[in-house]
Structure formats: structure tokens, C-alpha cells
């Protein structure tokens, strides 16, 4: 099949490369000429495990191309995938759909015959209907509109895309449904995980999935606060409830708050859509509020540890800046809020991340210094804050850290370290929702 993918961000690039892997003829289009030039040169503008190989192999074999020329790419395409950004609007909480409308107008003018226009971007209910109007106004050719929300996770995007848990196709046109089924057939050979539904249900499913996951995280973060004050350990509570098959063990990890390019903006857009229809999604709104509060927790803990508001003269190391391991994406990362709190309180912050140093620097400028490795970051610091649980942070050399640090405070934002062991080594340990042993081990009589 001939496919045009509009937008080569995390979603468009992974999708384009994934479709080409199964023999399709794919052209990826982006308005960002620098990004296209990078891709044409065989380089990948983002960090995503396995993506470089996939892109380079398919490009070398002539199935995957990159261009800024939308018209030529859409002409003759069987399917056009819209994968542009849908950021939060600057004057409200709804999604800003300018990139979708602009792509829609360009696609309409470029059509040369029947094509399916499928939205992979996360878009509010009603977007496909509006897109249909735009296409009808600007094109004389027949087309079908489909909603094809994407569920990949950054950090494991290639794997998720190539082995999807489900494919949702929202479409009310038989020709459109057949083409989309055909596109995804190689991805679901072992079991048909294609769910066909009406367009509005498909659009809402994506927001509902993100809102459910975000709500679970906020629920656990709030429960972690309660665990601390009542003397319980949220990690035991997590195992206790996660072993119930009705609940399941995923997305129950307390932490410094969720971030990323999707959850925060998507739950706000969902609540905004609901308000537009006179409905209050109070659970979803509470999940957002709880998350904003959670992002500020570690900053205030560090201040408390040092006895007050000012951190002047204190040096703090930050491990992990990406919003999750496996990506260089720092959009809405809790590390941004924590770094901002620490620097605002007067601390000097030395940060380290295996992949996100540059994207973080682009957001926070030179307010924090970026260390060349994880141990260099802790040199001469009073406290170490773990924000993102990259694998190399799980079992670090604590003896080396102890010698390198000036102080002894550890803030484990992901509960990945052992409080007892660290306390015995002379650290003051702080987790999220777990008992925090006093720094010097007490003798049992
Ligand atoms: P992104 O911002 O990384 O990429 C969007 C790309 O689209 C940019 O490169 C931009 O230059 C390009 N673009 C904008 N307007 C264009 C136009 N008119 N023509 C051609 N290119 C254009 O975004 P992303 O993270 O890939 O997300 C894309 C969509 O997918 C969003 O709606 C997002 O919510 C959704 N989504 C993202 C993820 C994720 O993990 N990142 C997962 C599922 C769904």
C-alpha cells in the first residue's frame, strides 16, 4: 500500500517506520525542514530504543522516505495518516487542533483519488466530523475519514507499535474499514486484535484510556501520602491491592507525579470537552489537581529536610530528567517542577540523565548544570534526588556516592532503593509513602 504519514514526531516516525517494515511504500512528511534533513541524513531526531535500526533499514531498502512536500506524498496514497501534535491550547485547557486543521486543508488539496484519511493524533470527539467538512470543502475526490488512536508508550514505542495490544479503527465507511484492516493485518496475525467502532467512540477511547491510567497513578500518590501519616508502607499496600486480578498490578507505582506529552494535556482536554457538554468529570479533574500537587512534593521535602524555606548554599543532585525511562522527552516531566522548586529556593542543582540532558537544557536553560555522568552529579552535594527510574540508577555504588557527597540525604522519588540498607550506610532516606527510618540506626535492646 502507498502510505503518507503527516508529522514525524514520536508517533509519526514510529508509525511510518513500522508500516514500511511490512513492505508498504511510506512517505513521512513534516513541516520542520531541519527534522526532515536529519532524517534524510539517516539520523534520528529523538531517542527511542530500536527506532534507528528500523528507520535506517527501511530507508536503505527504499520503502521509507522523508520530505517536506506534502502534496506529492499524498497524491496517489491509499491511506494518509495524520500524526501531528495536538498540544494543550494556550488560552484554555482544550486541545489546540491547529496542526490537524492545517494538515487537513493541505491533504484535501493534494488528493488525486480515493484515500482514507486516518487520525492517529489524539483528538477530541468530533474532530473527524470537522475534518470531513474541511476535506469536503477543499477536495472533489472521494475519501473516508477514520479515527485510529495510537497507544504506544515512549521508551518502548517500537515494540508497542509492532506488537499492539489492540488496534482501534473508528470509521463508518466500509471501504475505509477494509483499507485500515488491510493495513494492520500483518500486525495482528496471531490473533485479531482489531476493534472496529464508530468514529466518536474511537476518539473517546483514547482519552478514556489515558484518563484511567492517570487516575490510577494519582490515586496511589494520594494514598502514599496517607500511608506516611498513618505509619503504613505504600509498597506493601501496592502489592496487597495489585494482586487482586480485578485491579491488576500495573500503573500502581507511587512517584513524583506523572508527566509526558500525553497524560497531562489529555486529561485536561477530556475534562474540557465534558464541560463543553455541561458535564463535570470530577474524578479526572481531581487526578490532575492531585498530580500538580505531587510534582511539588519532593521540592518541599528537600526544603523541610534542610530546615526551612531557603536552600541557599545547598547543592542537590538530580538523577533522571526524562518523564520516564527510555526516552529523551521531558515534556511536563516532574523533574522540571522539582528542579524549578530547588533552584527557586536557592539550591545549586547538578542534573544527570542518560538521554534527556539536551532536551532538559532546552527547557530550563542554564538554571541547572548538567553533569557528564551519574557520579559526577553527586560530587560535593548535600542531597541526591532520584526522579526517573532509569535502570542504571537501581543499584548504584552507594559507598562511592557516600564518599562523593557532602551531605547524606537521599530522596527516592520512585521507591527503588532499600531504606533499611541505606540507613545502615549512614544515609537519611526519604521515599514516597513509606516509613522513613532515622539516619543513625537505633540499637535494638
Ligand atoms: P510531536 O510534537 O513529537 O510531533 C508532531 C510533528 O508534527 C512535529 O514534528 C511537527 O513539526 C509536525 N507537524 C505539525 N504540523 C504539521 C503539518 N501541517 N504537516 C506536517 N507535519 C506537521 O508529537 P507526538 O508526540 O508524535 O504526538 C503526535 C500526536 O500523537 C499527538 O496528538 C499526541 O497526543 C499523540 N500521541 C502521542 C504519543 C506519545 O507517546 N508521544 C502516544 C500516543 C498518542
PDB file of C-alpha atoms in Angstrom, residues 299-316 341-348 382:
ATOM      1  CA  UNK A 299      10.910  20.039  46.389  1.00  0.00           C
ATOM      2  CA  UNK A 300       9.104  20.780  49.633  1.00  0.00           C
ATOM      3  CA  UNK A 301      10.568  17.645  51.287  1.00  0.00           C
ATOM      4  CA  UNK A 302      14.081  18.786  50.418  1.00  0.00           C
ATOM      5  CA  UNK A 303      13.374  22.223  51.879  1.00  0.00           C
ATOM      6  CA  UNK A 304      11.926  20.637  55.027  1.00  0.00           C
ATOM      7  CA  UNK A 305      14.964  18.399  55.419  1.00  0.00           C
ATOM      8  CA  UNK A 306      17.211  21.433  55.426  1.00  0.00           C
ATOM      9  CA  UNK A 307      15.035  23.144  57.973  1.00  0.00           C
ATOM     10  CA  UNK A 308      13.080  25.756  56.108  1.00  0.00           C
ATOM     11  CA  UNK A 309      12.334  27.750  53.021  1.00  0.00           C
ATOM     12  CA  UNK A 310      15.794  28.612  51.747  1.00  0.00           C
ATOM     13  CA  UNK A 311      18.211  26.189  50.126  1.00  0.00           C
ATOM     14  CA  UNK A 312      20.838  28.848  49.678  1.00  0.00           C
ATOM     15  CA  UNK A 313      24.305  27.303  49.827  1.00  0.00           C
ATOM     16  CA  UNK A 314      22.903  23.789  49.325  1.00  0.00           C
ATOM     17  CA  UNK A 315      23.909  21.605  46.416  1.00  0.00           C
ATOM     18  CA  UNK A 316      21.449  18.999  45.154  1.00  0.00           C
ATOM     19  CA  UNK A 341      11.475  24.406  43.101  1.00  0.00           C
ATOM     20  CA  UNK A 342      15.036  23.668  44.177  1.00  0.00           C
ATOM     21  CA  UNK A 343      16.636  26.446  42.139  1.00  0.00           C
ATOM     22  CA  UNK A 344      13.948  28.934  43.193  1.00  0.00           C
ATOM     23  CA  UNK A 345      14.699  28.075  46.835  1.00  0.00           C
ATOM     24  CA  UNK A 346      18.355  28.930  46.199  1.00  0.00           C
ATOM     25  CA  UNK A 347      19.924  25.493  45.655  1.00  0.00           C
ATOM     26  CA  UNK A 348      22.602  24.741  43.099  1.00  0.00           C
ATOM     27  CA  UNK A 382      24.093  17.748  50.220  1.00  0.00           C
TER      28      UNK A 382
END
